[in-house]
Amino acid sequence: MADFNIGTQCVQGGYTPGNGEPRQIPIVQSTTFKYASSADMGKLFDLEASGYFYTRLQNPTNDYVAAKIAALEGGSAAMLTSSGQAANFYSIFNIASNGDHVVSSASIYGGTYNLFAVTMKRMGISFTFVPADASDEELEAAFRPNTKAVFGETIANPALTVLDIERFAAAAHRHGVPLIVDNTFATPVNCRPIEWGADIVTHSTTKYMDGHGAAVGGCIVDSGKFDWTKYPYRFPGLCTPDESYHGVTYTERFGLEGAFITKATAQLMRDFGSIQSPQNAFYLNLGLESLHVRMRRHCENGLAVAKFLQSHENVTWVQYCGLPGDKYYELGQKYLPNGSCGVVSFGVKGGREAAERVMGKLKIAAIETHVADARTCCLHPASATHRQMNDAELAAAGVGADLIRYSCGLEDAEDLIADLKQALED
């Protein structure tokens, strides 16, 4: 399936039915699995055999869908999680612990920022946040001897900055650590970060991958390319025996292509249990089957709306990397030549109060926490997803008090523009 184009992989990747087997991925709605003997089950617990014994760790439905996403991203292995937040947490916590440090772009989703800056800080993991367009000197200065990873978003939510993946990857690799990229907004249809040097890719599958507001979920994809064994002192969890799992050394038993995801499953999913339900995985797969078709329409609508907003007298600024002249246009053309996403960020004259007034007048776009959906929606991040940030943190994240995040759905672009036009009238 790797030889096929991405559209074919969206439809058929991850699952190939045998003779007389279900054409659609089956929903294995079972918490547990039967075995003939304790010895058979023991082999599973010792990671000496493949199979399933408890859905909190793995489930066939989830694995089929994870395999599809791994193929779409060009990775070696993947795992589904209960949410995008869980995916980002696992991706960091799988290699960092108390006393460690991570470099992150400051231009990230507000919930992820809070996870890093507050919750994981309480766990003893510190983060240094750098601008998405930090100079090489700024980026280099952020590293410490105890740095374990670099994190960023392909297209930041909601600032819509574009990460220079190659540059961040080069900096990470100079310091012997992996680059983790949240690829939620671009999806592998529009960007495959692994091809640009990223080592781990995460997703909130709740967004474009599901695409219909039906199922919360997340995913982690490992490129299988980062050589953890070159730095055993830096990544002991992968390169030394895990006494909580019968002394297995993940890199020795599963190689570079399987070590990261196996550890995240056997250790983190075992202990935290943030599993995606098989039913949600089934819904996710239905969304994946049309992802390549929907993303084209989302991008067409996004560009049309961005062009309209750019010309409106009551709009003070527009952020959309597909617009010529946009600050991130050149990076967008490099990493996202076929389109970025359907999300447009903009500000209106009058600041916060005017932004809230405009959103209240919209008839098609609903005010929602959600984004990247078949139905158009909007949000005032400073009052919602980024509410926990102070003014300085908002500025660093590129989220002004006047910012409206407008997520173009699959409706007719003319209707979206007409709705915006009436809402922007004085």
Short mmCIF file of C-alpha atoms in Angstrom, two decimals:
data_model
loop_
_atom_site.label_atom_id
_atom_site.label_comp_id
_atom_site.label_asym_id
_atom_site.label_seq_id
_atom_site.Cartn_x
_atom_site.Cartn_y
_atom_site.Cartn_z
CA MET A 1 0.00 0.00 0.00
CA ALA A 2 2.99 2.32 0.50
CA ASP A 3 3.43 2.46 -3.28
CA PHE A 4 -0.03 3.95 -3.78
CA ASN A 5 -0.95 7.63 -3.73
CA ILE A 6 -2.22 9.13 -0.49
CA GLY A 7 -5.86 9.19 -1.63
CA THR A 8 -5.81 5.44 -2.16
CA GLN A 9 -4.17 4.97 1.23
CA CYS A 10 -6.89 7.11 2.86
CA VAL A 11 -9.50 4.75 1.49
CA GLN A 12 -7.81 1.36 1.75
CA GLY A 13 -4.77 1.63 4.01
CA GLY A 14 -4.30 -0.23 7.28
CA TYR A 15 -6.71 -3.12 6.68
CA THR A 16 -6.84 -5.78 3.98
CA PRO A 17 -9.67 -8.30 4.49
CA GLY A 18 -9.11 -11.95 3.76
CA ASN A 19 -11.44 -14.25 1.90
CA GLY A 20 -14.95 -13.96 3.37
CA GLU A 21 -13.90 -11.35 5.96
CA PRO A 22 -15.70 -8.01 6.50
CA ARG A 23 -14.98 -5.41 3.82
CA GLN A 24 -15.20 -2.60 6.39
CA ILE A 25 -12.92 -2.53 9.42
CA PRO A 26 -14.75 -4.57 12.10
CA ILE A 27 -15.55 -2.99 15.46
CA VAL A 28 -14.10 -5.32 18.10
CA GLN A 29 -16.22 -4.02 20.97
CA SER A 30 -14.71 -6.19 23.66
CA THR A 31 -12.71 -5.29 26.73
CA THR A 32 -10.87 -8.60 26.88
CA PHE A 33 -9.83 -11.66 24.86
CA LYS A 34 -9.90 -15.42 25.56
CA TYR A 35 -6.90 -17.75 25.56
CA ALA A 36 -6.58 -21.49 25.93
CA SER A 37 -3.91 -21.39 28.62
CA SER A 38 -2.12 -19.10 31.03
CA ALA A 39 1.10 -19.87 29.17
CA ASP A 40 -0.33 -18.41 25.97
CA MET A 41 -1.39 -15.27 27.75
CA GLY A 42 1.94 -15.07 29.57
CA LYS A 43 3.76 -14.76 26.26
CA LEU A 44 1.71 -11.66 25.54
CA PHE A 45 2.52 -10.13 28.91
CA ASP A 46 6.21 -10.86 28.29
CA LEU A 47 5.97 -9.20 24.84
CA GLU A 48 7.16 -12.45 23.30
CA ALA A 49 4.07 -12.91 21.11
CA SER A 50 1.71 -10.56 19.30
CA GLY A 51 -1.97 -10.47 20.12
CA TYR A 52 -4.53 -8.89 22.39
CA PHE A 53 -5.46 -9.43 26.00
CA TYR A 54 -7.03 -6.18 27.20
CA THR A 55 -8.37 -3.23 25.22
CA ARG A 56 -6.85 -0.73 27.64
CA LEU A 57 -3.55 -1.50 25.93
CA GLN A 58 -4.50 -2.55 22.40
CA ASN A 59 -7.50 -3.46 20.30
CA PRO A 60 -7.65 -4.81 16.72
CA THR A 61 -9.96 -2.02 15.49
CA ASN A 62 -7.62 0.63 16.87
CA ASP A 63 -4.57 -1.06 15.40
CA TYR A 64 -6.08 -1.18 11.90
CA VAL A 65 -6.77 2.55 12.03
CA ALA A 66 -3.39 3.37 13.59
CA ALA A 67 -1.71 1.39 10.80
CA LYS A 68 -3.55 3.51 8.23
CA ILE A 69 -2.40 6.77 9.84
CA ALA A 70 1.18 5.45 10.07
CA ALA A 71 1.06 4.71 6.34
CA LEU A 72 -0.37 8.16 5.58
CA GLU A 73 2.45 9.84 7.52
CA GLY A 74 5.15 7.51 6.22
CA GLY A 75 5.92 6.22 9.70
CA SER A 76 6.93 2.80 11.01
CA ALA A 77 4.34 2.44 13.79
CA ALA A 78 1.47 4.33 15.41
CA MET A 79 -0.93 4.20 18.32
CA LEU A 80 -4.33 5.77 18.92
CA THR A 81 -5.06 7.71 22.09
CA SER A 82 -8.21 9.06 23.69
CA SER A 83 -7.48 12.64 22.57
CA GLY A 84 -4.90 14.88 20.95
CA GLN A 85 -3.90 16.08 24.41
CA ALA A 86 -3.14 12.50 25.42
CA ALA A 87 -1.10 12.02 22.25
CA ASN A 88 1.04 15.08 22.95
CA PHE A 89 1.47 14.11 26.60
CA TYR A 90 2.51 10.55 25.75
CA SER A 91 4.89 11.71 23.02
CA ILE A 92 6.83 13.78 25.56
CA PHE A 93 6.46 11.63 28.67
CA ASN A 94 7.63 8.53 26.79
CA ILE A 95 11.15 9.99 26.72
CA ALA A 96 11.20 12.73 29.38
CA SER A 97 10.72 12.55 33.13
CA ASN A 98 11.36 14.47 36.35
CA GLY A 99 14.38 16.70 35.91
CA ASP A 100 14.29 16.77 32.11
CA HIS A 101 13.76 19.65 29.72
CA VAL A 102 12.00 20.20 26.38
CA VAL A 103 12.25 23.00 23.81
CA SER A 104 8.91 24.00 22.31
CA SER A 105 7.62 26.53 19.87
CA ALA A 106 5.60 29.14 21.76
CA SER A 107 3.09 29.22 18.92
CA ILE A 108 1.00 26.20 19.88
CA TYR A 109 -2.55 25.37 20.92
CA GLY A 110 -3.49 26.91 24.27
CA GLY A 111 -4.39 23.57 25.82
CA THR A 112 -1.02 22.13 24.83
CA TYR A 113 0.74 25.19 26.24
CA ASN A 114 -1.06 24.71 29.56
CA LEU A 115 -0.21 20.98 29.53
CA PHE A 116 3.47 21.81 29.09
CA ALA A 117 3.83 24.99 31.13
CA VAL A 118 1.66 24.03 34.09
CA THR A 119 0.76 20.34 34.38
CA MET A 120 4.00 18.77 33.16
CA LYS A 121 5.97 21.40 35.05
CA ARG A 122 4.39 19.98 38.22
CA MET A 123 5.75 16.60 37.11
CA GLY A 124 9.25 18.05 37.08
CA ILE A 125 9.61 18.52 33.30
CA SER A 126 10.55 22.07 32.30
CA PHE A 127 9.88 23.72 28.94
CA THR A 128 11.56 26.61 27.16
CA PHE A 129 9.25 28.30 24.64
CA VAL A 130 10.76 29.96 21.59
CA PRO A 131 9.03 31.88 18.79
CA ALA A 132 8.04 29.76 15.79
CA ASP A 133 10.26 32.04 13.69
CA ALA A 134 13.08 32.23 16.24
CA SER A 135 16.52 32.96 14.86
CA ASP A 136 19.07 30.16 14.77
CA GLU A 137 20.80 31.83 17.72
CA GLU A 138 17.59 31.97 19.78
CA LEU A 139 16.82 28.36 18.98
CA GLU A 140 20.32 27.20 19.83
CA ALA A 141 20.30 29.08 23.14
CA ALA A 142 17.14 27.26 24.26
CA PHE A 143 18.86 23.86 24.56
CA ARG A 144 20.21 22.51 27.83
CA PRO A 145 22.25 19.43 28.72
CA ASN A 146 19.03 17.76 29.96
CA THR A 147 16.93 18.58 26.86
CA LYS A 148 15.09 15.49 25.62
CA ALA A 149 12.96 16.73 22.69
CA VAL A 150 11.82 19.65 20.53
CA PHE A 151 8.12 20.24 19.89
CA GLY A 152 6.14 22.32 17.41
CA GLU A 153 2.98 22.45 15.30
CA THR A 154 3.09 22.34 11.50
CA ILE A 155 0.40 25.04 11.39
CA ALA A 156 -0.14 26.53 14.82
CA ASN A 157 -3.62 26.68 16.33
CA PRO A 158 -4.84 29.46 16.16
CA ALA A 159 -1.92 31.76 15.25
CA LEU A 160 -1.44 29.88 11.94
CA THR A 161 2.32 30.32 12.02
CA VAL A 162 4.12 27.74 9.87
CA LEU A 163 6.93 25.78 11.51
CA ASP A 164 10.20 25.60 9.60
CA ILE A 165 10.38 21.85 10.11
CA GLU A 166 13.77 21.32 8.49
CA ARG A 167 15.40 24.01 10.61
CA PHE A 168 13.88 22.82 13.87
CA ALA A 169 14.76 19.21 13.00
CA ALA A 170 18.37 20.17 12.27
CA ALA A 171 18.64 21.96 15.61
CA ALA A 172 17.12 19.00 17.47
CA HIS A 173 19.42 16.52 15.77
CA ARG A 174 22.52 18.61 16.47
CA HIS A 175 21.69 18.11 20.15
CA GLY A 176 20.83 14.43 19.79
CA VAL A 177 17.10 14.73 20.47
CA PRO A 178 13.98 14.07 18.35
CA LEU A 179 11.66 16.63 16.80
CA ILE A 180 7.98 16.05 17.65
CA VAL A 181 5.50 17.76 15.32
CA ASP A 182 1.76 18.11 15.85
CA ASN A 183 0.40 17.83 12.29
CA THR A 184 -3.29 18.24 13.14
CA PHE A 185 -4.15 21.22 10.92
CA ALA A 186 -2.16 20.21 7.84
CA THR A 187 -2.89 16.46 8.00
CA PRO A 188 -0.65 14.12 5.99
CA VAL A 189 -2.66 15.06 2.91
CA ASN A 190 -1.00 18.49 2.86
CA CYS A 191 2.25 17.88 4.77
CA ARG A 192 4.21 14.84 5.92
CA PRO A 193 6.64 16.19 8.55
CA ILE A 194 8.69 12.98 8.61
CA GLU A 195 9.80 13.70 5.05
CA TRP A 196 11.22 17.02 6.31
CA GLY A 197 13.12 15.55 9.26
CA ALA A 198 10.54 15.16 12.05
CA ASP A 199 10.91 12.03 14.17
CA ILE A 200 7.53 11.78 15.90
CA VAL A 201 4.20 13.09 14.57
CA THR A 202 1.08 13.64 16.66
CA HIS A 203 -2.53 14.40 15.78
CA SER A 204 -5.75 15.43 17.37
CA THR A 205 -7.80 13.09 15.20
CA THR A 206 -10.87 14.91 16.53
CA LYS A 207 -10.22 17.58 13.89
CA TYR A 208 -9.87 17.07 10.13
CA MET A 209 -9.16 13.33 10.34
CA ASP A 210 -12.58 12.66 11.86
CA GLY A 211 -13.93 15.78 10.24
CA HIS A 212 -17.52 15.52 11.41
CA GLY A 213 -17.42 16.34 15.11
CA ALA A 214 -18.29 12.75 15.96
CA ALA A 215 -15.38 11.29 17.92
CA VAL A 216 -12.63 12.67 20.15
CA GLY A 217 -9.27 11.03 19.62
CA GLY A 218 -5.53 11.34 19.08
CA CYS A 219 -2.66 9.52 17.41
CA ILE A 220 1.12 9.23 17.71
CA VAL A 221 3.21 8.15 14.71
CA ASP A 222 6.87 7.14 15.01
CA SER A 223 9.11 7.63 11.99
CA GLY A 224 11.27 4.72 13.12
CA LYS A 225 14.33 6.74 12.05
CA PHE A 226 15.64 8.33 15.24
CA ASP A 227 18.53 6.28 16.64
CA TRP A 228 17.85 6.18 20.37
CA THR A 229 20.77 3.79 20.86
CA LYS A 230 23.28 6.52 19.97
CA TYR A 231 22.24 8.27 23.20
CA PRO A 232 21.50 5.51 25.75
CA TYR A 233 22.36 7.86 28.63
CA ARG A 234 19.76 10.34 27.36
CA PHE A 235 16.98 7.83 26.71
CA PRO A 236 17.37 5.10 29.35
CA GLY A 237 13.67 4.24 29.16
CA LEU A 238 14.19 2.93 25.65
CA CYS A 239 17.76 1.68 25.91
CA THR A 240 17.92 -0.01 29.33
CA PRO A 241 15.80 -2.79 30.86
CA ASP A 242 12.28 -1.84 31.93
CA GLU A 243 11.88 -3.57 35.29
CA SER A 244 8.15 -2.82 35.25
CA TYR A 245 7.86 -5.02 32.16
CA HIS A 246 10.00 -8.08 32.86
CA GLY A 247 13.28 -6.35 32.11
CA VAL A 248 12.64 -5.83 28.42
CA THR A 249 14.91 -3.36 26.60
CA TYR A 250 12.67 -1.87 23.93
CA THR A 251 15.33 -0.93 21.39
CA GLU A 252 16.88 -4.41 21.59
CA ARG A 253 13.60 -6.33 21.36
CA PHE A 254 11.73 -4.14 18.86
CA GLY A 255 14.41 -2.19 17.01
CA LEU A 256 14.29 1.49 16.10
CA GLU A 257 11.08 1.05 14.12
CA GLY A 258 9.07 -0.37 17.02
CA ALA A 259 10.70 0.68 20.28
CA PHE A 260 9.00 4.05 20.83
CA ILE A 261 5.41 2.96 20.17
CA THR A 262 5.82 -0.36 21.99
CA LYS A 263 7.09 1.43 25.10
CA ALA A 264 4.28 3.99 24.92
CA THR A 265 1.77 1.14 24.71
CA ALA A 266 3.25 -1.31 27.20
CA GLN A 267 4.16 1.33 29.77
CA LEU A 268 2.13 4.54 29.38
CA MET A 269 -1.13 3.12 28.06
CA ARG A 270 -0.91 0.39 30.68
CA ASP A 271 -0.56 2.96 33.48
CA PHE A 272 -2.66 5.89 32.22
CA GLY A 273 -5.22 4.05 30.08
CA SER A 274 -5.95 6.88 27.64
CA ILE A 275 -7.19 4.45 25.02
CA GLN A 276 -9.41 5.45 22.11
CA SER A 277 -12.62 3.41 22.12
CA PRO A 278 -13.01 0.94 19.21
CA GLN A 279 -16.28 2.68 18.29
CA ASN A 280 -14.49 6.03 18.02
CA ALA A 281 -11.71 4.41 16.00
CA PHE A 282 -14.37 3.12 13.59
CA TYR A 283 -15.81 6.63 13.21
CA LEU A 284 -12.30 7.98 12.70
CA ASN A 285 -11.68 5.55 9.88
CA LEU A 286 -14.85 6.68 8.12
CA GLY A 287 -13.46 10.22 8.25
CA LEU A 288 -10.06 9.13 6.97
CA GLU A 289 -11.65 7.55 3.91
CA SER A 290 -12.68 10.98 2.63
CA LEU A 291 -9.85 13.07 4.12
CA HIS A 292 -8.08 13.67 0.81
CA VAL A 293 -11.32 14.90 -0.79
CA ARG A 294 -12.42 17.08 2.12
CA MET A 295 -9.06 18.79 2.64
CA ARG A 296 -9.12 20.11 -0.92
CA ARG A 297 -12.50 21.79 -0.28
CA HIS A 298 -11.46 23.11 3.15
CA CYS A 299 -8.40 24.74 1.58
CA GLU A 300 -10.39 26.21 -1.33
CA ASN A 301 -12.86 27.76 1.11
CA GLY A 302 -10.09 28.96 3.41
CA LEU A 303 -8.28 30.79 0.63
CA ALA A 304 -11.49 32.34 -0.72
CA VAL A 305 -12.49 33.61 2.73
CA ALA A 306 -8.96 34.88 3.46
CA LYS A 307 -8.94 36.88 0.21
CA PHE A 308 -12.33 38.41 1.03
CA LEU A 309 -11.29 39.34 4.56
CA GLN A 310 -8.03 40.85 3.33
CA SER A 311 -9.99 43.32 1.21
CA HIS A 312 -12.59 44.29 3.85
CA GLU A 313 -12.28 47.75 5.38
CA ASN A 314 -13.28 46.58 8.87
CA VAL A 315 -10.65 43.84 8.99
CA THR A 316 -7.29 44.98 10.34
CA TRP A 317 -5.23 41.90 9.54
CA VAL A 318 -5.53 38.37 8.14
CA GLN A 319 -3.30 35.37 8.83
CA TYR A 320 -3.40 32.59 6.21
CA CYS A 321 -0.20 31.19 4.72
CA GLY A 322 -1.87 30.62 1.35
CA LEU A 323 -2.20 34.38 0.82
CA PRO A 324 0.60 35.97 -1.23
CA GLY A 325 2.32 38.47 1.01
CA ASP A 326 1.51 36.57 4.19
CA LYS A 327 4.43 36.39 6.62
CA TYR A 328 4.49 32.60 6.25
CA TYR A 329 3.69 32.41 2.55
CA GLU A 330 7.16 31.22 1.51
CA LEU A 331 7.28 28.54 4.22
CA GLY A 332 3.76 27.56 3.24
CA GLN A 333 4.82 27.11 -0.38
CA LYS A 334 7.72 24.97 0.77
CA TYR A 335 5.93 22.67 3.18
CA LEU A 336 2.29 23.04 2.05
CA PRO A 337 2.34 23.60 -1.71
CA ASN A 338 -1.05 21.95 -2.24
CA GLY A 339 -2.86 23.94 0.45
CA SER A 340 -2.63 24.39 4.20
CA CYS A 341 -6.00 24.08 5.95
CA GLY A 342 -9.42 25.71 6.16
CA VAL A 343 -8.70 27.81 9.24
CA VAL A 344 -8.29 31.58 8.86
CA SER A 345 -7.32 33.91 11.70
CA PHE A 346 -8.14 37.61 11.50
CA GLY A 347 -8.68 40.74 13.56
CA VAL A 348 -11.38 43.40 13.29
CA LYS A 349 -11.42 47.11 14.02
CA GLY A 350 -12.49 47.69 17.60
CA GLY A 351 -10.54 44.84 19.19
CA ARG A 352 -12.03 42.29 21.59
CA GLU A 353 -15.51 43.78 21.82
CA ALA A 354 -15.81 44.12 18.06
CA ALA A 355 -14.60 40.54 17.55
CA GLU A 356 -17.25 39.19 19.90
CA ARG A 357 -19.92 41.35 18.22
CA VAL A 358 -19.00 40.09 14.73
CA MET A 359 -19.11 36.46 15.84
CA GLY A 360 -22.52 37.00 17.41
CA LYS A 361 -23.91 38.21 14.08
CA LEU A 362 -22.73 35.21 12.04
CA LYS A 363 -25.53 32.93 10.83
CA ILE A 364 -23.62 30.00 9.31
CA ALA A 365 -20.55 29.81 11.53
CA ALA A 366 -21.35 28.56 15.02
CA ILE A 367 -19.35 29.71 18.04
CA GLU A 368 -17.68 26.48 19.21
CA THR A 369 -14.58 25.22 20.96
CA HIS A 370 -14.25 22.89 18.00
CA VAL A 371 -12.29 23.54 14.81
CA ALA A 372 -11.46 21.78 11.51
CA ASP A 373 -14.92 20.34 10.96
CA ALA A 374 -17.30 19.82 8.02
CA ARG A 375 -19.43 22.65 9.45
CA THR A 376 -18.02 26.16 9.66
CA CYS A 377 -17.34 27.37 13.19
CA CYS A 378 -15.52 30.22 14.91
CA LEU A 379 -13.95 31.06 18.24
CA HIS A 380 -12.44 33.96 20.18
CA PRO A 381 -9.35 32.14 21.57
CA ALA A 382 -8.37 34.84 24.08
CA SER A 383 -11.71 34.25 25.82
CA ALA A 384 -11.71 30.46 25.42
CA THR A 385 -8.88 28.05 24.48
CA HIS A 386 -6.14 30.53 25.48
CA ARG A 387 -8.01 32.07 28.41
CA GLN A 388 -5.42 30.81 30.92
CA MET A 389 -2.63 32.85 29.28
CA ASN A 390 -1.60 36.33 30.35
CA ASP A 391 -1.07 39.12 27.81
CA ALA A 392 2.64 38.38 27.39
CA GLU A 393 1.99 34.69 26.82
CA LEU A 394 -0.79 35.51 24.35
CA ALA A 395 1.56 37.79 22.44
CA ALA A 396 4.28 35.10 22.34
CA ALA A 397 1.74 32.60 21.00
CA GLY A 398 0.57 35.07 18.37
CA VAL A 399 -2.93 35.24 19.83
CA GLY A 400 -4.12 38.82 20.14
CA ALA A 401 -7.23 39.89 22.00
CA ASP A 402 -8.87 40.75 18.66
CA LEU A 403 -8.14 37.40 16.99
CA ILE A 404 -11.07 35.47 15.53
CA ARG A 405 -10.38 31.88 14.52
CA TYR A 406 -12.67 31.11 11.60
CA SER A 407 -12.75 27.46 10.53
CA CYS A 408 -14.17 27.04 7.02
CA GLY A 409 -16.28 23.95 6.61
CA LEU A 410 -17.50 22.31 3.43
CA GLU A 411 -20.30 24.76 2.68
CA ASP A 412 -20.40 26.93 -0.44
CA ALA A 413 -17.71 29.63 -0.23
CA GLU A 414 -20.11 32.27 -1.58
CA ASP A 415 -22.44 31.68 1.35
CA LEU A 416 -19.61 31.90 3.88
CA ILE A 417 -18.41 35.18 2.37
CA ALA A 418 -21.92 36.65 2.29
CA ASP A 419 -22.38 35.72 5.95
CA LEU A 420 -19.08 37.33 6.91
CA LYS A 421 -19.91 40.42 4.90
CA GLN A 422 -23.16 41.07 6.77
CA ALA A 423 -21.53 40.35 10.13
CA LEU A 424 -18.72 42.83 9.44
CA GLU A 425 -21.07 45.68 8.54
CA ASP A 426 -21.00 48.61 10.97
#
